[in-house]
C-alpha cells in the first residue's frame, strides 16, 4: 500500500473536539421525545419520577455538549439547564403541532397515531429540539439532529429556521426549509415544497437568503419559493408546482396553469 497516502491521513486536520456519534445524539433526542410522548402509557407516572428522568436527560445533554465543545469556552451545564427550563414551552408548541396535523388530516384517527406514525411530526420534533440548541449557539449538534430526521423522513429543515406554532407538514417527503426561513403560525406545507435561496454563494452566509411565510398560509406540493426578500402574505394559498421569487400580498392565491390535453384512445388501437 502507498505510504504517502497514510502519511496524508496522519496529517489530517485536527478539529479540536470529540463529537459524540450521530447515533448517540439522535438517541438522546428520541429518549426526550419518548419522555414527552411515551410509546405506551397505560398508567400515570408520579411527578417525582418524571423529574428524576428529566434530570438524567439533562445531564446526558450536558455531556454531549461538553464532548462536542471541548475546544470552546461555553458552559455546557448552563446550556443544558436552559434547554430543560424551556421544556414546558417545547411541549406546548409540539402539542399545537399535533393538533394542527390531527385537525387538518381527515385520515388521522387520533393524536397518538400522529405522534407514533406521522413523518411530519417526527421531523418537527427534531427541528424544535435542534432549534433551541441552535439559538443557544451549540455547534454541530443541532445539524446532526435535523439531518437524522432528514434521513428518516425526507424532510430537510435547517435548525436555525424560525417556525411558529400549529405547524402542519402533510406527507412531507422532499420538503426543504432553509436556514433563514421565517414561518408564522398556522402554516401548512405539502410534500415537495422548497423554501430556498436565490443564490448559494458562500459570501451570503449570515444574510437573509430564504423567504418569509406569514400566518395562515397553505403551500401545496411541488411549490418553490425563493429569496430572502420574498414574503408570502398571511392567509394566502400557494398552488402546486409554482415558482415564486417575488412577494405575494395577503389573501392571495397563486397557481400554475398548465395546458392539459386528454385524448381518447380507440378501443381497437394497441396500447
CSV table of C-alpha atoms in Angstrom, one decimal:
chain,number,residue,atom,x,y,z
A,1,UNK,CA,0.0,0.0,0.0
A,2,UNK,CA,1.0,3.6,-0.6
A,3,UNK,CA,3.0,5.0,2.4
A,4,UNK,CA,2.4,8.5,1.1
A,5,UNK,CA,-1.3,8.0,1.4
A,6,UNK,CA,-1.1,7.0,5.0
A,7,UNK,CA,1.2,10.0,5.7
A,8,UNK,CA,-1.5,12.2,4.2
A,9,UNK,CA,-4.1,10.6,6.6
A,10,UNK,CA,-1.8,11.1,9.5
A,11,UNK,CA,-1.7,14.8,8.7
A,12,UNK,CA,-5.4,15.2,8.6
A,13,UNK,CA,-6.9,18.5,10.1
A,14,UNK,CA,-7.5,18.3,13.9
A,15,UNK,CA,-10.9,19.7,14.7
A,16,UNK,CA,-10.3,20.1,18.5
A,17,UNK,CA,-13.3,18.3,19.7
A,18,UNK,CA,-14.6,14.8,20.4
A,19,UNK,CA,-18.0,14.8,18.8
A,20,UNK,CA,-20.3,12.1,20.0
A,21,UNK,CA,-21.6,9.7,17.3
A,22,UNK,CA,-24.7,10.7,15.4
A,23,UNK,CA,-26.5,7.7,16.9
A,24,UNK,CA,-25.7,9.0,20.4
A,25,UNK,CA,-27.0,12.4,19.7
A,26,UNK,CA,-30.2,11.2,17.9
A,27,UNK,CA,-30.9,8.5,20.5
A,28,UNK,CA,-30.8,11.2,23.2
A,29,UNK,CA,-33.4,13.2,21.3
A,30,UNK,CA,-35.5,10.1,20.8
A,31,UNK,CA,-35.4,9.5,24.5
A,32,UNK,CA,-36.6,13.1,25.1
A,33,UNK,CA,-39.4,12.7,22.7
A,34,UNK,CA,-40.5,9.4,24.3
A,35,UNK,CA,-40.3,11.1,27.7
A,36,UNK,CA,-42.8,13.7,26.5
A,37,UNK,CA,-44.8,11.3,24.4
A,38,UNK,CA,-44.4,7.7,25.7
A,39,UNK,CA,-44.9,4.8,23.3
A,40,UNK,CA,-47.1,3.0,25.8
A,41,UNK,CA,-48.7,4.9,28.6
A,42,UNK,CA,-51.0,2.6,30.5
A,43,UNK,CA,-50.9,4.3,33.9
A,44,UNK,CA,-49.7,7.7,35.2
A,45,UNK,CA,-46.1,8.1,36.4
A,46,UNK,CA,-45.5,10.0,39.7
A,47,UNK,CA,-44.2,13.5,39.2
A,48,UNK,CA,-41.0,12.9,41.2
A,49,UNK,CA,-40.1,10.0,38.9
A,50,UNK,CA,-40.6,12.2,35.9
A,51,UNK,CA,-38.4,14.9,37.4
A,52,UNK,CA,-35.7,12.3,38.0
A,53,UNK,CA,-35.9,11.1,34.4
A,54,UNK,CA,-35.7,14.7,33.1
A,55,UNK,CA,-32.6,15.3,35.2
A,56,UNK,CA,-31.0,12.2,33.7
A,57,UNK,CA,-31.7,13.5,30.2
A,58,UNK,CA,-30.4,17.0,31.2
A,59,UNK,CA,-27.1,15.5,32.4
A,60,UNK,CA,-26.8,13.4,29.2
A,61,UNK,CA,-27.3,16.6,27.1
A,62,UNK,CA,-24.6,18.4,29.1
A,63,UNK,CA,-22.2,15.6,28.5
A,64,UNK,CA,-23.0,15.6,24.7
A,65,UNK,CA,-22.4,19.3,24.5
A,66,UNK,CA,-19.3,19.1,26.6
A,67,UNK,CA,-17.7,16.4,24.4
A,68,UNK,CA,-18.6,18.4,21.3
A,69,UNK,CA,-17.4,21.7,22.6
A,70,UNK,CA,-14.2,20.7,24.3
A,71,UNK,CA,-12.3,23.4,22.5
A,72,UNK,CA,-14.9,26.2,23.1
A,73,UNK,CA,-15.4,28.2,26.2
A,74,UNK,CA,-19.2,27.6,26.7
A,75,UNK,CA,-20.9,26.5,29.9
A,76,UNK,CA,-22.4,23.1,28.9
A,77,UNK,CA,-24.2,22.6,32.2
A,78,UNK,CA,-25.8,26.0,31.9
A,79,UNK,CA,-27.0,25.4,28.3
A,80,UNK,CA,-28.5,22.0,29.3
A,81,UNK,CA,-30.3,23.7,32.2
A,82,UNK,CA,-31.5,26.4,29.9
A,83,UNK,CA,-32.8,23.8,27.5
A,84,UNK,CA,-34.8,22.0,30.2
A,85,UNK,CA,-36.1,25.2,31.6
A,86,UNK,CA,-37.7,25.6,28.1
A,87,UNK,CA,-39.2,22.1,28.2
A,88,UNK,CA,-42.7,23.3,29.1
A,89,UNK,CA,-42.7,25.7,26.1
A,90,UNK,CA,-41.3,23.0,23.8
A,91,UNK,CA,-44.1,20.6,25.0
A,92,UNK,CA,-46.8,23.3,24.4
A,93,UNK,CA,-45.7,24.1,20.9
A,94,UNK,CA,-45.3,20.4,19.9
A,95,UNK,CA,-48.9,19.9,21.2
A,96,UNK,CA,-50.0,22.6,18.9
A,97,UNK,CA,-48.3,20.9,16.0
A,98,UNK,CA,-50.1,17.6,16.9
A,99,UNK,CA,-53.4,19.4,16.9
A,100,UNK,CA,-52.6,21.0,13.5
A,101,UNK,CA,-51.9,17.6,11.9
A,102,UNK,CA,-54.9,15.9,13.6
A,103,UNK,CA,-57.4,18.6,12.9
A,104,UNK,CA,-56.1,19.1,9.3
A,105,UNK,CA,-56.0,15.5,8.2
A,106,UNK,CA,-59.2,13.5,7.9
A,107,UNK,CA,-57.2,10.3,7.8
A,108,UNK,CA,-55.7,10.8,11.3
A,109,UNK,CA,-57.6,8.7,13.7
A,110,UNK,CA,-56.1,10.0,16.9
A,111,UNK,CA,-53.4,12.3,18.3
A,112,UNK,CA,-51.5,9.1,19.3
A,113,UNK,CA,-51.4,8.0,15.7
A,114,UNK,CA,-50.0,11.4,14.7
A,115,UNK,CA,-47.2,11.0,17.4
A,116,UNK,CA,-46.3,7.4,16.5
A,117,UNK,CA,-46.6,7.3,12.7
A,118,UNK,CA,-46.5,10.7,11.0
A,119,UNK,CA,-43.1,11.6,9.5
A,120,UNK,CA,-44.1,15.3,9.5
A,121,UNK,CA,-44.4,15.3,13.3
A,122,UNK,CA,-41.2,13.3,13.7
A,123,UNK,CA,-39.3,15.9,11.6
A,124,UNK,CA,-40.9,18.8,13.5
A,125,UNK,CA,-39.9,17.3,16.9
A,126,UNK,CA,-36.3,17.0,15.9
A,127,UNK,CA,-36.3,20.5,14.4
A,128,UNK,CA,-37.8,22.1,17.5
A,129,UNK,CA,-35.3,20.4,19.8
A,130,UNK,CA,-32.4,21.4,17.5
A,131,UNK,CA,-33.7,24.9,17.2
A,132,UNK,CA,-33.4,25.5,20.9
A,133,UNK,CA,-29.8,24.3,20.8
A,134,UNK,CA,-29.1,26.4,17.7
A,135,UNK,CA,-30.4,29.6,19.3
A,136,UNK,CA,-28.1,28.7,22.3
A,137,UNK,CA,-25.2,28.6,19.7
A,138,UNK,CA,-24.3,25.0,20.3
A,139,UNK,CA,-22.3,23.9,17.3
A,140,UNK,CA,-22.9,20.9,15.1
A,141,UNK,CA,-25.3,19.0,17.4
A,142,UNK,CA,-28.4,20.8,16.0
A,143,UNK,CA,-27.5,19.9,12.5
A,144,UNK,CA,-26.9,16.3,13.5
A,145,UNK,CA,-30.4,16.2,14.9
A,146,UNK,CA,-32.2,17.7,11.8
A,147,UNK,CA,-30.1,15.6,9.4
A,148,UNK,CA,-31.1,12.5,11.3
A,149,UNK,CA,-34.8,13.5,10.8
A,150,UNK,CA,-34.0,14.3,7.2
A,151,UNK,CA,-32.6,10.8,6.6
A,152,UNK,CA,-35.6,9.2,8.2
A,153,UNK,CA,-38.4,11.3,6.6
A,154,UNK,CA,-37.0,13.1,3.5
A,155,UNK,CA,-37.9,16.4,5.3
A,156,UNK,CA,-34.9,18.8,5.4
A,157,UNK,CA,-35.4,21.6,8.0
A,158,UNK,CA,-32.4,23.7,8.9
A,159,UNK,CA,-32.2,24.0,12.7
A,160,UNK,CA,-31.8,27.8,12.5
A,161,UNK,CA,-35.0,28.3,10.6
A,162,UNK,CA,-37.8,30.1,12.6
A,163,UNK,CA,-41.1,28.3,12.7
A,164,UNK,CA,-44.2,29.3,14.6
A,165,UNK,CA,-46.8,27.3,16.4
A,166,UNK,CA,-49.5,25.0,14.9
A,167,UNK,CA,-47.2,23.9,12.1
A,168,UNK,CA,-48.5,21.2,9.8
A,169,UNK,CA,-46.4,19.1,7.4
A,170,UNK,CA,-48.6,16.8,5.3
A,171,UNK,CA,-46.8,13.7,3.8
A,172,UNK,CA,-43.6,15.7,3.8
A,173,UNK,CA,-41.2,13.9,1.5
A,174,UNK,CA,-39.0,16.4,-0.4
A,175,UNK,CA,-39.7,19.4,1.8
A,176,UNK,CA,-36.7,21.8,2.1
A,177,UNK,CA,-36.7,24.7,4.6
A,178,UNK,CA,-33.6,26.8,4.5
A,179,UNK,CA,-31.6,28.4,7.3
A,180,UNK,CA,-33.0,31.9,7.3
A,181,UNK,CA,-36.6,30.9,6.5
A,182,UNK,CA,-39.2,32.5,8.8
A,183,UNK,CA,-42.6,30.7,9.0
A,184,UNK,CA,-45.5,32.1,11.0
A,185,UNK,CA,-48.3,30.4,12.9
A,186,UNK,CA,-50.9,28.0,11.4
A,187,UNK,CA,-48.9,27.2,8.2
A,188,UNK,CA,-49.4,24.1,6.3
A,189,UNK,CA,-46.9,22.6,3.8
A,190,UNK,CA,-47.4,19.7,1.5
A,191,UNK,CA,-44.7,17.4,0.0
A,192,UNK,CA,-42.0,18.7,-2.3
A,193,UNK,CA,-42.2,22.3,-1.1
A,194,UNK,CA,-38.9,24.2,-1.2
A,195,UNK,CA,-38.3,27.4,0.8
A,196,UNK,CA,-34.9,28.2,-0.5
A,197,UNK,CA,-32.3,30.8,-1.6
A,198,UNK,CA,-32.0,32.5,-5.0
A,199,UNK,CA,-28.2,32.2,-4.7
A,200,UNK,CA,-25.9,29.9,-2.8
A,201,UNK,CA,-22.7,32.0,-2.9
A,202,UNK,CA,-20.6,31.5,0.3
A,203,UNK,CA,-20.3,35.2,0.8
A,204,UNK,CA,-24.0,35.4,1.6
A,205,UNK,CA,-23.6,33.4,4.8
A,206,UNK,CA,-25.4,35.3,7.6
A,207,UNK,CA,-27.7,37.2,5.2
A,208,UNK,CA,-31.4,36.6,4.9
A,209,UNK,CA,-31.5,34.3,1.9
A,210,UNK,CA,-34.7,32.4,2.4
A,211,UNK,CA,-38.4,33.5,2.3
A,212,UNK,CA,-40.8,34.6,5.0
A,213,UNK,CA,-44.2,32.9,5.2
A,214,UNK,CA,-46.7,34.7,7.2
A,215,UNK,CA,-49.6,33.2,9.3
A,216,UNK,CA,-52.4,31.0,8.0
A,217,UNK,CA,-50.7,30.1,4.7
A,218,UNK,CA,-51.1,26.9,2.8
A,219,UNK,CA,-48.4,25.8,0.3
A,220,UNK,CA,-49.3,22.9,-2.0
A,221,UNK,CA,-47.0,20.2,-3.3
A,222,UNK,CA,-44.1,21.0,-5.5
A,223,UNK,CA,-44.1,24.7,-4.9
A,224,UNK,CA,-40.7,26.5,-5.0
A,225,UNK,CA,-40.4,29.8,-3.1
A,226,UNK,CA,-37.0,31.5,-3.2
A,227,UNK,CA,-35.3,34.6,-1.9
A,228,UNK,CA,-34.7,36.4,1.4
A,229,UNK,CA,-36.9,39.4,0.3
A,230,UNK,CA,-39.8,37.2,-0.7
A,231,UNK,CA,-42.7,37.4,1.6
A,232,UNK,CA,-45.8,35.2,1.3
A,233,UNK,CA,-48.6,37.3,2.8
A,234,UNK,CA,-50.9,35.9,5.5
A,235,UNK,CA,-54.0,33.9,4.6
A,236,UNK,CA,-52.6,33.1,1.2
A,237,UNK,CA,-52.8,29.9,-0.8
A,238,UNK,CA,-49.9,28.9,-3.0
A,239,UNK,CA,-50.8,26.2,-5.5
A,240,UNK,CA,-48.8,23.2,-6.6
A,241,UNK,CA,-45.7,23.5,-8.8
A,242,UNK,CA,-45.5,27.3,-8.8
A,243,UNK,CA,-42.1,29.1,-8.9
A,244,UNK,CA,-42.1,32.3,-6.8
A,245,UNK,CA,-39.3,34.8,-6.4
A,246,UNK,CA,-41.4,37.9,-5.6
A,247,UNK,CA,-43.6,38.7,-2.6
A,248,UNK,CA,-47.3,37.7,-2.6
A,249,UNK,CA,-49.8,40.0,-0.9
A,250,UNK,CA,-52.0,38.8,1.9
A,251,UNK,CA,-55.2,36.9,1.0
A,252,UNK,CA,-53.7,35.9,-2.4
A,253,UNK,CA,-54.0,32.7,-4.4
A,254,UNK,CA,-51.0,31.8,-6.6
A,255,UNK,CA,-51.3,29.0,-9.0
A,256,UNK,CA,-49.8,27.4,-12.1
A,257,UNK,CA,-52.0,26.8,-15.2
A,258,UNK,CA,-50.6,24.1,-17.4
A,259,UNK,CA,-52.2,23.0,-20.6
A,260,UNK,CA,-53.6,19.5,-20.1
A,261,UNK,CA,-54.7,17.6,-23.2
A,262,UNK,CA,-56.9,14.4,-22.8
A,263,UNK,CA,-57.1,12.2,-25.8
A,264,UNK,CA,-59.4,9.3,-26.0
A,265,UNK,CA,-57.8,6.1,-27.2
A,266,UNK,CA,-59.7,4.0,-29.7
A,267,UNK,CA,-60.5,0.6,-28.1
A,268,UNK,CA,-59.3,-1.2,-31.2
A,269,UNK,CA,-55.9,0.6,-31.1
A,270,UNK,CA,-53.0,-1.2,-29.4
A,271,UNK,CA,-51.6,0.5,-26.3
